[in-house]
Coordinates of C-alpha atoms and ligand atoms in Angstrom, one line a residue:
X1 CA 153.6 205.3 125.6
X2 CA 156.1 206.0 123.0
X3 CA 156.2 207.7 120.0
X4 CA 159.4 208.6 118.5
X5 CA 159.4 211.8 116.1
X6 CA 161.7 211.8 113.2
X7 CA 161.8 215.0 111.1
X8 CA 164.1 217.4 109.0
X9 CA 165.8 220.4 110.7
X10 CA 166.6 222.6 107.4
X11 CA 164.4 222.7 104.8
X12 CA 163.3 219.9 103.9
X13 CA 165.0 217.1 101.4
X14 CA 167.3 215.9 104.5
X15 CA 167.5 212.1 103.7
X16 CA 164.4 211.5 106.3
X17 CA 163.3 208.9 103.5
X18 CA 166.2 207.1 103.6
X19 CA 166.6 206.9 108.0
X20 CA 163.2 205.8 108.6
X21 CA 163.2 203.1 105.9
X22 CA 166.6 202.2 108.1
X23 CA 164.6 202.8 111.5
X24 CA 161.3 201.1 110.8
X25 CA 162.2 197.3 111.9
X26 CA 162.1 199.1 115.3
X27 CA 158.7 200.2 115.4
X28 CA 154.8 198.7 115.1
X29 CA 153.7 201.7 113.5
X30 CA 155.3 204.6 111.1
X31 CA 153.0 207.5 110.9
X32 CA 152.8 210.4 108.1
X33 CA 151.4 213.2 109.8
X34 CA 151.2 216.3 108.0
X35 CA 151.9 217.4 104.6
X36 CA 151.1 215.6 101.3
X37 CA 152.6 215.0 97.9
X38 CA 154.6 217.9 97.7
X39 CA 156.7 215.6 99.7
X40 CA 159.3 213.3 98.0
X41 CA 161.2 210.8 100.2
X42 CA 163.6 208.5 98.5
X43 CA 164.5 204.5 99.4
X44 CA 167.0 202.7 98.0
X45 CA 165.3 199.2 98.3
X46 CA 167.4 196.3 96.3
X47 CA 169.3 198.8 94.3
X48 CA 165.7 200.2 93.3
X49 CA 164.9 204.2 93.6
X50 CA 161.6 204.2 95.1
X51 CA 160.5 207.9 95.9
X52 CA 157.6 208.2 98.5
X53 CA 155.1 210.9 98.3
X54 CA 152.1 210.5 100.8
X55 CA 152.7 206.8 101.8
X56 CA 155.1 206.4 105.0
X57 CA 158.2 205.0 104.6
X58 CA 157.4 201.9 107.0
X59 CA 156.1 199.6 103.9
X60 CA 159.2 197.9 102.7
X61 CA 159.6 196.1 106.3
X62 CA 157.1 193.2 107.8
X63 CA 156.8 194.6 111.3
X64 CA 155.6 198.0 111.4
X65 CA 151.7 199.0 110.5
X66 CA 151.9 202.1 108.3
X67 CA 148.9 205.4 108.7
X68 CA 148.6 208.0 107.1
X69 CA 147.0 210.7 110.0
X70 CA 144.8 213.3 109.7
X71 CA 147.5 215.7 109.0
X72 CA 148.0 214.8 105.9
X73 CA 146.3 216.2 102.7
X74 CA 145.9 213.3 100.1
X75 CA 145.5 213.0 96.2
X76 CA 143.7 210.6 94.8
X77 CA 145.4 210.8 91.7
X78 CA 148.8 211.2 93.2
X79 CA 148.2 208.4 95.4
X80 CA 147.0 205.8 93.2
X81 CA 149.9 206.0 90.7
X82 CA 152.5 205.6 94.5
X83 CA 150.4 202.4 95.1
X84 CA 150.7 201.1 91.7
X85 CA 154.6 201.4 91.3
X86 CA 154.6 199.8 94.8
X87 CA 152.1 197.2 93.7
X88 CA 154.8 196.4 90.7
X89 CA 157.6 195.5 93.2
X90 CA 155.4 193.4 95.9
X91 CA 154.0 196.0 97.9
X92 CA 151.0 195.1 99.2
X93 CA 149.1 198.3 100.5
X94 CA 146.1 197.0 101.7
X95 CA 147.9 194.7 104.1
X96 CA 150.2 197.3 105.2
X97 CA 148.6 200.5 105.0
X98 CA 145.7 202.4 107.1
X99 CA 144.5 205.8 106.7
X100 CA 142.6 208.6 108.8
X101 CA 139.2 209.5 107.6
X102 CA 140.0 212.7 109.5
X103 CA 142.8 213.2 106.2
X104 CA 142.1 215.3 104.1
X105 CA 141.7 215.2 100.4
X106 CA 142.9 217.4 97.3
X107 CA 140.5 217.8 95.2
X108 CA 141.9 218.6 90.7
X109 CA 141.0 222.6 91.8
X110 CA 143.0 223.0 94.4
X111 CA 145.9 222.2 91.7
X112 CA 145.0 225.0 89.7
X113 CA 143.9 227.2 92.2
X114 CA 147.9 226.6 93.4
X115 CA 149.3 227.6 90.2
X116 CA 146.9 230.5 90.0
X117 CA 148.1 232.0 93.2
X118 CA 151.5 231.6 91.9
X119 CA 151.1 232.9 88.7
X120 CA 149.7 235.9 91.1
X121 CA 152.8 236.3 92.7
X122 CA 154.7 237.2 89.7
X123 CA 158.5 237.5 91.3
X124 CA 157.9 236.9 94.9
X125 CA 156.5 233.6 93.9
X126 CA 157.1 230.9 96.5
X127 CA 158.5 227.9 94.4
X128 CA 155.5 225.5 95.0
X129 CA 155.4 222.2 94.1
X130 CA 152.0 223.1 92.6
X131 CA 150.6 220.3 94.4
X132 CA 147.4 221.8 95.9
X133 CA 148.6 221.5 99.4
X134 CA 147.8 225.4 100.2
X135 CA 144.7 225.6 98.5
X136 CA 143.9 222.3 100.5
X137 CA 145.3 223.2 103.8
X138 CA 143.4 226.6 103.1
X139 CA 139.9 224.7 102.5
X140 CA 140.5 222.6 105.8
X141 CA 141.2 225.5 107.8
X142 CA 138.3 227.6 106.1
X143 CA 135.9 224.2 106.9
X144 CA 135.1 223.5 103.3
X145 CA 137.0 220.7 102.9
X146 CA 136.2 217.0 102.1
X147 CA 137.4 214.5 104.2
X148 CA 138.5 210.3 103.1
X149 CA 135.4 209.8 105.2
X150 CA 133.6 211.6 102.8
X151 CA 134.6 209.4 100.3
X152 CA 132.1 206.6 101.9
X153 CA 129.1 208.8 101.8
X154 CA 126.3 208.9 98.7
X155 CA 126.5 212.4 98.9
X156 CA 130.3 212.5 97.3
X157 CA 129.6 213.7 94.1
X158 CA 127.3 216.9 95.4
X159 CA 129.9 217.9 97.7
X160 CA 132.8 217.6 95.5
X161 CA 130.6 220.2 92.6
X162 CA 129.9 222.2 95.6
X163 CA 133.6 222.8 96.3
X164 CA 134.9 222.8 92.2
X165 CA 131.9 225.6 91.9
X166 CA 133.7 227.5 94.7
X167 CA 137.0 226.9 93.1
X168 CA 135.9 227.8 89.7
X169 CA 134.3 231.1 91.3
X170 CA 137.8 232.0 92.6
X171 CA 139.7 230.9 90.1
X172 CA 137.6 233.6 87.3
X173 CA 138.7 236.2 90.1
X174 CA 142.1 235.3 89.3
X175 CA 141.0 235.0 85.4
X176 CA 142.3 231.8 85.4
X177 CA 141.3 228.8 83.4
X178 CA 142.4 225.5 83.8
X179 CA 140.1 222.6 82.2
X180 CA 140.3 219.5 85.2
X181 CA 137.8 217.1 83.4
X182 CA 140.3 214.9 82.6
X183 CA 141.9 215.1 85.8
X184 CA 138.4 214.7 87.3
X185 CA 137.8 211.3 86.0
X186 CA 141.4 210.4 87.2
X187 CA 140.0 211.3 91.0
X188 CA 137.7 209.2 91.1
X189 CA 139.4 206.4 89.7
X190 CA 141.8 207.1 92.8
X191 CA 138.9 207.7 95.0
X192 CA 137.5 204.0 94.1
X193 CA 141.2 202.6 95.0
X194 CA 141.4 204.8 98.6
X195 CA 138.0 202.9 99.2
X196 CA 140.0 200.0 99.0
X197 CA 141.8 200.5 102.0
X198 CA 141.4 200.4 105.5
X199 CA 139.9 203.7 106.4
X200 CA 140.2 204.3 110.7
X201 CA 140.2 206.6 113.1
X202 CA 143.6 207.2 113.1
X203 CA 143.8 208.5 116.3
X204 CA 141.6 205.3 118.0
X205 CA 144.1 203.2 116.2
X206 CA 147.4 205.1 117.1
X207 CA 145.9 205.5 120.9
X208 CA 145.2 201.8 121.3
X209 CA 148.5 200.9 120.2
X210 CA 150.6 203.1 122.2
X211 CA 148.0 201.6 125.3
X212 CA 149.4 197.9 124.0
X213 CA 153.3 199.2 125.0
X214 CA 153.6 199.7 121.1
X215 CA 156.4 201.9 119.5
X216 CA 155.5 204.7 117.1
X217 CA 157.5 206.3 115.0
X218 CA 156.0 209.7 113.5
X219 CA 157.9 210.3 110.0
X220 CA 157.4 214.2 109.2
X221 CA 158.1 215.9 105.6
X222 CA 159.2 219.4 104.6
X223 CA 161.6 220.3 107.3
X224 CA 161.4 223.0 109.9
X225 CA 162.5 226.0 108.1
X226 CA 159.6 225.4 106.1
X227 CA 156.8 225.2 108.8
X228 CA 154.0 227.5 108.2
X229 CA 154.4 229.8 112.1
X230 CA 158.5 229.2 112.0
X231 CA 159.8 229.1 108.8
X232 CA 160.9 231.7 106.4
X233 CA 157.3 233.1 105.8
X234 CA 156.1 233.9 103.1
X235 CA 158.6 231.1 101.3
X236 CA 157.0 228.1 103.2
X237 CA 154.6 225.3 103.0
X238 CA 151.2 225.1 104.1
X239 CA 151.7 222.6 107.2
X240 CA 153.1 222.8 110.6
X241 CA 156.1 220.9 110.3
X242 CA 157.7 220.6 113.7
X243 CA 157.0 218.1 116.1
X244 CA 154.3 219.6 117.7
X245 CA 152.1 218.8 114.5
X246 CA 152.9 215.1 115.4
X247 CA 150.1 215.6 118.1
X248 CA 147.8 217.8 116.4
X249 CA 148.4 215.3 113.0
X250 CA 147.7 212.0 114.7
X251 CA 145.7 212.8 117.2
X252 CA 148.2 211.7 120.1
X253 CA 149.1 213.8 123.3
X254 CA 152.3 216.0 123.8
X255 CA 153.1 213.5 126.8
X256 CA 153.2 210.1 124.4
X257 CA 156.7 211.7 122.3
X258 CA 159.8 210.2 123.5
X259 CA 162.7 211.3 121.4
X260 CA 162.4 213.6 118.3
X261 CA 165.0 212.9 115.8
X262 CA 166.6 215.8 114.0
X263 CA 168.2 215.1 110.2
X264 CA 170.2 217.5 109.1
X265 CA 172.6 217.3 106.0
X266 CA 176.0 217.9 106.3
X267 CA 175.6 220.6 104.2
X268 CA 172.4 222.6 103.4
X269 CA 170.3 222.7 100.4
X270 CA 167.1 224.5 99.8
X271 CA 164.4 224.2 96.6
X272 CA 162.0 227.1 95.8
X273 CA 162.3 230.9 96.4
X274 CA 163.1 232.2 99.4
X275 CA 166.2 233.1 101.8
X276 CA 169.2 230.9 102.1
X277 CA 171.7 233.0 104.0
X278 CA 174.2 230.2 103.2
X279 CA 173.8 229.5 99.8
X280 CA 176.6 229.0 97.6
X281 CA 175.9 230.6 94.3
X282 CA 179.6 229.9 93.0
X283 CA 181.7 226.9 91.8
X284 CA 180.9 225.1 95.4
X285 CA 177.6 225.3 95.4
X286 CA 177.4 223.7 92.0
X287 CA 180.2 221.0 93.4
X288 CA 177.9 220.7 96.1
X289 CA 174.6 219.9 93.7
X290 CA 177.0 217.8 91.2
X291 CA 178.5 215.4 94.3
X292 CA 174.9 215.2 96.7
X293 CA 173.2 214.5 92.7
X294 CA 170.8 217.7 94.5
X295 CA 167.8 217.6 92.2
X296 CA 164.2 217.4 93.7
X297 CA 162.9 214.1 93.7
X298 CA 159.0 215.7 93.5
X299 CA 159.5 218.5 90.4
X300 CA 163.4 217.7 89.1
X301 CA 163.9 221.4 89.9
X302 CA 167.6 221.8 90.5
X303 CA 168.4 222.0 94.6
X304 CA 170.0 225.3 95.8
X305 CA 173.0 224.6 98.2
X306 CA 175.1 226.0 100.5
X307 CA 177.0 225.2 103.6
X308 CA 175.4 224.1 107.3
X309 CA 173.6 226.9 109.0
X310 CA 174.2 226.5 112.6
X311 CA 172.0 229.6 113.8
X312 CA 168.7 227.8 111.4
X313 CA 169.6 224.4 113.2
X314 CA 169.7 225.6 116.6
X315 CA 166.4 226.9 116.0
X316 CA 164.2 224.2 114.8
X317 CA 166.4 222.0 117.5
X318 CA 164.7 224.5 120.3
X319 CA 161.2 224.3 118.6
X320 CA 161.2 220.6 117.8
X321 CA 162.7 219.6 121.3
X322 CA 165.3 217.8 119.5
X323 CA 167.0 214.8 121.7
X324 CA 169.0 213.2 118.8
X325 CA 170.8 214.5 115.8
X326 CA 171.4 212.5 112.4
X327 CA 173.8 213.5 109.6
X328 CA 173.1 212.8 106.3
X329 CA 175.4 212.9 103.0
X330 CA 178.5 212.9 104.9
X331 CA 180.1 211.1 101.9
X332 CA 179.1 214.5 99.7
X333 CA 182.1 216.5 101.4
X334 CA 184.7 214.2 100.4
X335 CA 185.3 216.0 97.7
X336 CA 186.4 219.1 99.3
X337 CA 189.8 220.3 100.8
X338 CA 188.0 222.5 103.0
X339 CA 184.4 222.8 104.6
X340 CA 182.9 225.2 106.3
X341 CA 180.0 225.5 108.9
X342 CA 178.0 229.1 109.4
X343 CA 178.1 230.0 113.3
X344 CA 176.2 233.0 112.9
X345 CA 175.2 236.4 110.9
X346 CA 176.0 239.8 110.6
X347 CA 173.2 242.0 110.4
X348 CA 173.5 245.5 109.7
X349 CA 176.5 245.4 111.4
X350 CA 175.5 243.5 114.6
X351 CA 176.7 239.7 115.3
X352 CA 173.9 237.9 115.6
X353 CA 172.9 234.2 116.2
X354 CA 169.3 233.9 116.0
X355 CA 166.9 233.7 113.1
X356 CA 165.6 237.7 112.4
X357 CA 162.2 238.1 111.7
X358 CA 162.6 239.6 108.3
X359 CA 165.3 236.6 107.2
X360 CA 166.3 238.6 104.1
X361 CA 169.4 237.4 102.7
X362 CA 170.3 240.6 101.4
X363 CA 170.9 241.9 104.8
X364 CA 172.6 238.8 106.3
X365 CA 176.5 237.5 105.9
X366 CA 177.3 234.7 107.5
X367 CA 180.2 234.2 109.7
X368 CA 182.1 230.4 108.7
X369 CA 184.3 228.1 110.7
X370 CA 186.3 226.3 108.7
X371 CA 187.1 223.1 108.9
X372 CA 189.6 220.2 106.7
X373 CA 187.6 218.6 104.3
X374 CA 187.8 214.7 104.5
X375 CA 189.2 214.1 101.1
X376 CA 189.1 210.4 101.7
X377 CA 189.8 207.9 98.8
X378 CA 188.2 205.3 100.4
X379 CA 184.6 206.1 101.3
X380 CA 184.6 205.7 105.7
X381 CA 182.6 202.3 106.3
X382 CA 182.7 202.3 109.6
X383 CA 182.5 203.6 113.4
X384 CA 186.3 202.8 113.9
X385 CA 187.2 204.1 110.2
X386 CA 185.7 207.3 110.4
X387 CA 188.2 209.7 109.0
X388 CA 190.0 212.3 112.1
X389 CA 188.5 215.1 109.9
X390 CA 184.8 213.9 109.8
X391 CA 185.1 213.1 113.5
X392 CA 186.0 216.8 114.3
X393 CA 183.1 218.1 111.8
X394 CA 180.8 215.8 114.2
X395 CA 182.3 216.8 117.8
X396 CA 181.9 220.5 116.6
X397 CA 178.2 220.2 115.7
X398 CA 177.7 218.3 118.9
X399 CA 179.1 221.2 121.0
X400 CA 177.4 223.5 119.1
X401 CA 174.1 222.3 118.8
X402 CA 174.3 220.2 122.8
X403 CA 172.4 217.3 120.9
X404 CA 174.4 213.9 120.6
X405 CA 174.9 212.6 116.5
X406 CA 173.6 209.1 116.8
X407 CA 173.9 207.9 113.3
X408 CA 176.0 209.4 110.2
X409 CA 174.8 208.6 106.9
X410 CA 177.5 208.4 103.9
X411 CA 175.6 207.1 101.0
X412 CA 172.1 206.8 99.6
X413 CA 171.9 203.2 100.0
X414 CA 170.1 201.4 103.0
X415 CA 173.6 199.6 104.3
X416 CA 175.5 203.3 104.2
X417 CA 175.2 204.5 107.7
X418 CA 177.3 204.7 111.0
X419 CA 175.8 203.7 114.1
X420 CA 177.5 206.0 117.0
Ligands
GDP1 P1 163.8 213.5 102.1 O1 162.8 214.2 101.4 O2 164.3 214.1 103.4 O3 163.5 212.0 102.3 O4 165.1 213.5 101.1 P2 165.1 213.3 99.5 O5 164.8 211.9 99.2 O6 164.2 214.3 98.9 O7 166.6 213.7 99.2 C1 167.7 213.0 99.7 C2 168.5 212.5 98.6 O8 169.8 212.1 99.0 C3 167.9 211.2 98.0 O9 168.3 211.2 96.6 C4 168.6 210.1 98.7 O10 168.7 208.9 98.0 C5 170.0 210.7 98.9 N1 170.7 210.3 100.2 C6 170.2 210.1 101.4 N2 171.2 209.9 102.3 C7 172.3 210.1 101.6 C8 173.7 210.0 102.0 O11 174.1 209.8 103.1 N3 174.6 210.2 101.0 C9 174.3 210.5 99.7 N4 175.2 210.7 98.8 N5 173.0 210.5 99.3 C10 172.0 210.3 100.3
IMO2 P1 160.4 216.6 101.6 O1 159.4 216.0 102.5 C1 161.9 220.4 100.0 C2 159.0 223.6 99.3 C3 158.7 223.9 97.8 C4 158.3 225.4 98.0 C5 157.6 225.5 99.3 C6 156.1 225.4 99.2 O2 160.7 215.9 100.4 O3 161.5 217.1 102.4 P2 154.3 223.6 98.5 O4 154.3 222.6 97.4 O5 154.2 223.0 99.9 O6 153.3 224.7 98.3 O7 155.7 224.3 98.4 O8 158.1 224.3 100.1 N1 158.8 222.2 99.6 C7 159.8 221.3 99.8 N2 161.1 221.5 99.7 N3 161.4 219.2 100.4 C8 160.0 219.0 100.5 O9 159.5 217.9 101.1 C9 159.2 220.1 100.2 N4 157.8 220.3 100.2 C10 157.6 221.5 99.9 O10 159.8 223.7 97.0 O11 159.5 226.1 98.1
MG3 MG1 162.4 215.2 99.6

C-alpha cells in the first residue's frame, strides 16, 4: 500500500501546483482531499498558466486517475467554469476525473453567508477567499449538508430550499441580503455537468487500488499554518490541512502513507489577516512580492512576504510527519546580496523556538541567520551548477529541519527543477 502525501508547510501558495503536475507520471492516482476552491494551484503546461481550484493536479498526464475525496467541499459553479477552460485545451474530464459522493457541495448561500461573517468581523476579519468553504465545512460538521450523491436523488431541489431557507434565516440575523437567483440557476447548470462525471465511493476506489500495488499521491491545499486545530486560529481555513486529513479525506488508513512531502518556499509569503512574525513590511518584502510575481492566483490580492520561518516549519514538519522537503522559488533570491532565515523568536524577552499559542506578532521578534544571497547572472540549471551559496542555504535547512531537500525548484515552469 502506498500513498505518498504532498502538502505545503507554511501557509499555503507554496508551488504544490506546480510539484505534483512534475510528480504525477509517477503515480495511478492523484487525490484532492480536503479544501475546495479557495484553493489556487498554478501549472505551467506548454507555456500556458493553468490555475487549478478543486480539480487535482494529475489531469495534464495520461497515467494517473484523478479523485476528488470526500474532503473536499465542491462548487458547482466554480467547478464547471475549471472544466470548461480545461475542456478548451484538450482536457478531457470525464476520462480523467472521478469524484466522491461522500464530497461535499457549496451551495450560492454559503457564499454569502461567508461574506456576512466577514463583514461581521469588522477589523479582525480573517481575509477569506469568500468562497463558502466555512459556511460549507460548518454545514457538514453541523449534518445539514448536501452531498454530490445527493445530486442523483429526485428529492434535490427540496433539500437544497431546505438549506437556502436556513441560510436566508441566518443570514436576516446578520441583516444581510444577498439576492443568489442568478447564481442559483448557475448551480444547477454545474450540478447537470457534476452528473456528468463518474461519481464513486472514493474510498472503494482508492482502497481497491492501493490493494492492486497502486501508487497514490494525495495533493493537499492551504498549507499547514492554515489548518483549522494547528494553524494561527482564528486566521485560518476551515479544513484540516495536515496529512492526517489525507485519511480522514479519502477514506484510507494512517498505515497506507509512505512519504509526506513538505514544500516550502525559500522564502515565506502569507495572504489574508493574520500573524506573520516574519513579514517584511519594508523595501524587501516588496522586492520579494515584485521578483516571486506574489499575487494570489484565487482573489489577485497582493501576497504578504517575508523571510523563511524555521520555528513555523519545524512545526508542521512534526505534525505532518514530514520525510521529504522541497524548495520552491529558489530563483526569487537571486536578486538579493543577502538572505536571511528566522531560527527563532523572542518573546517577552525569552528565546523561544516553538509556535506560542497566542502567535501575536506584536509580541514576537524574530532572531535571523544570515546568509550570502546567490546573486547569480545565470539562473542555476542544474545539480552540478548549483551556485556554493544556494548549496549552503539548502545544507542549513537540512540541519535545521533533519529532513533531506529532494528537489529545488528555480522557476515556475515544468522543466525548472533540481533533482537532488
Ligand atoms: P500553490 O497554491 O501551492 O500551488 O501555489 P500557487 O500556484 O498559488 O503559487 C505559486 C506561484 O509561484 C505560481 O504562480 C507558480 O507558477 C509560481 N512558481 C512555482 N514554483 C516556482 C519557482 O520555483 N520559481 C518561481 N519564480 N515561481 C514559481
Ligand atoms: P492554496 O491551496 C493561500 C487563506 C485565505 C484566508 C484564510 C481563510 O492555493 O495554497 P478561506 O477562503 O478558506 O475561508 O480563507 O485562508 N487561504 C489561502 N491562502 N493559499 C491557499 O490555498 C488558501 N486557501 C485559503 O487567504 O486568509
Ligand atoms: Mg495557491
Amino acid at each position: 500500500m502506498a500513498v505518498d502525501v504532498l502538502l505545503g508547510l507554511q501557509w499555503g501558495d507554496e508551488g504544490k501546483g506546480k510539484i505534483v503536475d512534475y510528480l504525477a507520471r509517477n503515480y495511478d492516482v492523484v487525490a484532492r482531499f480536503q479544501g475546495g476552491p479557495n484553493a489556487g494551484h498554478t501549472l505551467n503546461i506548454d507555456g500556458k498558466r493553468v490555475v487549478l481550484r478543486t480539480i487535482p493536479s494529475g489531469v495534464f498526464h495520461d497515467r494517473p486517475c484523478n479523485l476528488i475525496g470526500n474532503g473536499v467541499v465542491i462548487d458547482p459553479i466554480e467547478f464547471m467554469k475549471e472544466a470548461a477552460e480545461l475542456e478548451m485545451i484538450g482536457i478531457d474530464l470525464r476520462k480523467k476525473l472521478k469524484l466522491s459522493e461522500k464530497a461535499h457541495l457549496i451551495v450560492p448561500t454559503h457564499r454569502s453567508l461567508d461574506a456576512a461573517s466577514e463583514a461581521a468581523k469588522g477589523e479582525g476579519k480573517i481575509g477569506s477567499t469568500l468562497k463558502g468553504i466555512g459556511p460549507a465545512y460548518m454545514d457538514k460538521t453541523g449534518r445539514n449538508g448536501l452531498r454530490v450523491g445527493d445530486l442523483l436523488s429526485p428529492d434535490l431541489k427540496i433539500t437544497f430550499d431546505k438549506l437556502k431557507k436556513k441560510h436566508l434565516d441566518l443570514l436576516s440575523l446578520f441583516n444581510y441580503h444577498h439576492d443568489t437567483t442568478a447564481l442559483e440557476e448557475k448551480w444547477f447548470e454545474g450540478v447537470d455537468y457534476l452528473r456528468s462525471l463518474d461519481i464513486v465511493s472514493g474510498e472503494y476506489f482508492i482502497n481497491a487500488e492501493l490493494s492492486k500495488g497502486k501508487l497514490v499521491l494525495a495533493e493537499g491545499a492551504q498549507g499547514s499554518m492554515l489548518d483549522i486545530d494547528f494553524g494561527t486560529y482564528p486566521f485560518v481555513t476551515s479544513s484540516n490541512t495536515i496529512s492526517a486529513a489525507a485519511c480522514t479525506g479519502l477514506g484510507i488508513p494512517p498505515t497506507a502513507i509512505r512519504h509526506v512531502i513538505g514544500v516550502i518556499k525559500a522564502y515565506c509569503t502569507r495572504v489574508g489577516g493574520g500573524p506573520f512574525p516574519t513579514e517584511l513590511i519594508d523595501d524587501i518584502g516588496d522586492q520579494l512580492r515584485k521578483a516571486g510575481h506574489e499575487f494570489g492566483a484565487v482573489t489577485g490580492r497582493p501576497r504578504r512576504c517575508g523571510w523563511l520561518d524555521l520555528p513555523a516549519v519545524n512545526y508542521t514538519i512534526m505534525l505532518n510527519g514530514v520525510t521529504r522537503l522541497i524548495i520552491t522559488k529558489a530563483d526569487v533570491l537571486n536578486v538579493f546580496d543577502e538572505v536571511k532565515i528566522c531560527t527563532g523568536y523572542v518573546i517577552r524577552e525569552n528565546q523561544v523556538k516553538t509556535i506560542p499559542f497566542d502567535i501575536s506578532t506584536a509580541d514576537i521578534t524574530p532572531t535571523y541567520d544570515s546568509f550570502q544571497g546567490w546573486n547569480t547572472e545565470n539562473p542555476i540549471q542544474t545539480k552540478g551548477n548549483l551556485s556554493f551559496t544556494l548549496q549552503a542555504f539548502v545544507k542549513y535547512i537540512e540541519k535545521e529541519t533533519k529532513v533531506p531537500v529532494a528537489l529545488i525548484s528555480i522557476g515556475p515552469q515544468r522543466n525548472q527543477l533540481i533533482e537532488l
